[in-house]
mmCIF file of C-alpha atoms in Angstrom:
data_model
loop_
_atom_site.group_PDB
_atom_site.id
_atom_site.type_symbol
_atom_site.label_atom_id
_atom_site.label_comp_id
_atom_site.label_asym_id
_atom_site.label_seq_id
_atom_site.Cartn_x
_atom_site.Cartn_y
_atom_site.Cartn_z
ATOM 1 C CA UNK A 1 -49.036 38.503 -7.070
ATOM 2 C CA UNK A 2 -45.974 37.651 -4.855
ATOM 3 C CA UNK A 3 -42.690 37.875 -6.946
ATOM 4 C CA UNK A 4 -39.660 36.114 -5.875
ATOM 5 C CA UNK A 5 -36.881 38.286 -4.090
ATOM 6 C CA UNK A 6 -34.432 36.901 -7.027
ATOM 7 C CA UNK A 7 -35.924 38.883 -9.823
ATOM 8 C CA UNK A 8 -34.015 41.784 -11.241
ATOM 9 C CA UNK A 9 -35.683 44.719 -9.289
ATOM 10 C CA UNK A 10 -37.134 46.144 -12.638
ATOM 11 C CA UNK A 11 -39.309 43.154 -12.516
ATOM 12 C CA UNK A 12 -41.232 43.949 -9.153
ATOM 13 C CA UNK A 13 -41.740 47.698 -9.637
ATOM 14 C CA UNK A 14 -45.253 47.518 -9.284
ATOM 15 C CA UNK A 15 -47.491 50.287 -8.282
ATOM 16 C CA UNK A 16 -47.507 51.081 -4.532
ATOM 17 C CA UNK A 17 -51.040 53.459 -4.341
ATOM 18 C CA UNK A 18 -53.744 50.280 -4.730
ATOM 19 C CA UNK A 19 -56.232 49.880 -7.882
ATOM 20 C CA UNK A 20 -58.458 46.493 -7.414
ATOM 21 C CA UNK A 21 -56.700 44.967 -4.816
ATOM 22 C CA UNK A 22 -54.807 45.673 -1.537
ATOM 23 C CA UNK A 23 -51.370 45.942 -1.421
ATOM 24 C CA UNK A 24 -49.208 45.119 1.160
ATOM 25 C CA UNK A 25 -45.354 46.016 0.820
ATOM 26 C CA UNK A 26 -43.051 44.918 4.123
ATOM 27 C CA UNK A 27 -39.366 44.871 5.121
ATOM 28 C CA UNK A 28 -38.290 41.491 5.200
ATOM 29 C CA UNK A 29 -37.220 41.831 9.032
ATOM 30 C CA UNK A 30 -41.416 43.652 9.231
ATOM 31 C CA UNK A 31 -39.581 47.207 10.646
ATOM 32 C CA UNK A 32 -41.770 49.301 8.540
ATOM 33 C CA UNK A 33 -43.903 49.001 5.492
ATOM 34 C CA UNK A 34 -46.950 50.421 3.179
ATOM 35 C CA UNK A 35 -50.350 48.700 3.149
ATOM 36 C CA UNK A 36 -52.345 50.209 0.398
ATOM 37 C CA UNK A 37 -56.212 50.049 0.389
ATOM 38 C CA UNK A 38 -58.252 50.390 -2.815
ATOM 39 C CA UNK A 39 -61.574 50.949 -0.971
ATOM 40 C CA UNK A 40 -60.332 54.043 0.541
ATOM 41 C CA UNK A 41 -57.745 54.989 -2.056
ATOM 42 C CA UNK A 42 -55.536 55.085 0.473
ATOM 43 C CA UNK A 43 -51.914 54.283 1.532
ATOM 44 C CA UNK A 44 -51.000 53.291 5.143
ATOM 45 C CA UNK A 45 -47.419 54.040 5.950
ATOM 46 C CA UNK A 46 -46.123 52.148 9.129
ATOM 47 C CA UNK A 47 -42.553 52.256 10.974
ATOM 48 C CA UNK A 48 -40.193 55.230 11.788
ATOM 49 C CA UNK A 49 -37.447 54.270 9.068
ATOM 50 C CA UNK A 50 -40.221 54.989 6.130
ATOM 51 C CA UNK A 51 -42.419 57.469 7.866
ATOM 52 C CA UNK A 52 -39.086 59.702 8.473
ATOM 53 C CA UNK A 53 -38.523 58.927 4.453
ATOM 54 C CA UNK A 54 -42.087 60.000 3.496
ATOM 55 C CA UNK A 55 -42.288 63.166 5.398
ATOM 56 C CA UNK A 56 -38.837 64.127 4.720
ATOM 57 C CA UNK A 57 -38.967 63.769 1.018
ATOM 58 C CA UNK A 58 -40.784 65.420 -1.952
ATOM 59 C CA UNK A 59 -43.944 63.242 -0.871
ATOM 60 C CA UNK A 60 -44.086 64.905 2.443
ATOM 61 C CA UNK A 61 -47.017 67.671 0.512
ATOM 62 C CA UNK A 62 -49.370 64.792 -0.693
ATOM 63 C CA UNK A 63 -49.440 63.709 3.131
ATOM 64 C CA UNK A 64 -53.173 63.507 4.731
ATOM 65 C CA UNK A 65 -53.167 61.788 8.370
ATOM 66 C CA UNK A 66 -56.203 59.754 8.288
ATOM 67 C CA UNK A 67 -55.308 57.608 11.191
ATOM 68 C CA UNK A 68 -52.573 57.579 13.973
ATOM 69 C CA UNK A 69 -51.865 54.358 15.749
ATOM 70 C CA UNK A 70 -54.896 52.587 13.845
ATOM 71 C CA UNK A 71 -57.245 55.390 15.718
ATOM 72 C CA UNK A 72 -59.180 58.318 13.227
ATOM 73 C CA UNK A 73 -58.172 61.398 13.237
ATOM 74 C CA UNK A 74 -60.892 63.731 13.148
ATOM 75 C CA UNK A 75 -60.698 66.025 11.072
ATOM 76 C CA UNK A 76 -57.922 64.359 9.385
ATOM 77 C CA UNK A 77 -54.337 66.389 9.752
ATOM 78 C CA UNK A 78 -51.777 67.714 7.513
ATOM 79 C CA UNK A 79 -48.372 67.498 9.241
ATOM 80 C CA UNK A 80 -46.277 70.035 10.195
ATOM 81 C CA UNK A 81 -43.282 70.367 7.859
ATOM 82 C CA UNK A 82 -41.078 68.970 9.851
ATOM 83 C CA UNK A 83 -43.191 65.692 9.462
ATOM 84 C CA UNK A 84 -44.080 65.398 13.200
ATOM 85 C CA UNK A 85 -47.894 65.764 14.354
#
């Protein structure tokens, strides 16, 4: 479903981790964004701005590195604290 940008923003808060479709969340100007996958039950987290966000807030313990620049990481990584890896 793509909901207009005009909507009050209780009207779009739709769930970001995917259930029977993918999900694809992006900054208008495409700087960083979330692309969930329901095969995988996963959530892809691209660009610096969010990825700082993520691992620097309470979300930052849930965080499982599957794959790093669209490469697998094997076995997959739990990041330092600090969010870098």
């Amino acid at each position: 479903e793509t909901l207009p940008i005009c909507r009050p923003c209780e009207e779009w808060a739709l769930p970001v981790v995917p259930d029977r479709a993918f999900s694809i969340f992006v900054a208008p100007d495409l700087t960083f964004g979330l692309v969930g996958n329901p095969i995988e039950q996963t959530v892809c987290v691209f660009g610096q701005p969010l990825l700082d966000a993520v691992m620097s807030g309470s979300m930052a313990e849930f965080v499982v590195v599957l794959r790093c620049d669209g490469l697998p990481v094997n076995p997959p990584m739990i990041p330092f604290p600090t969010g870098q890896w």
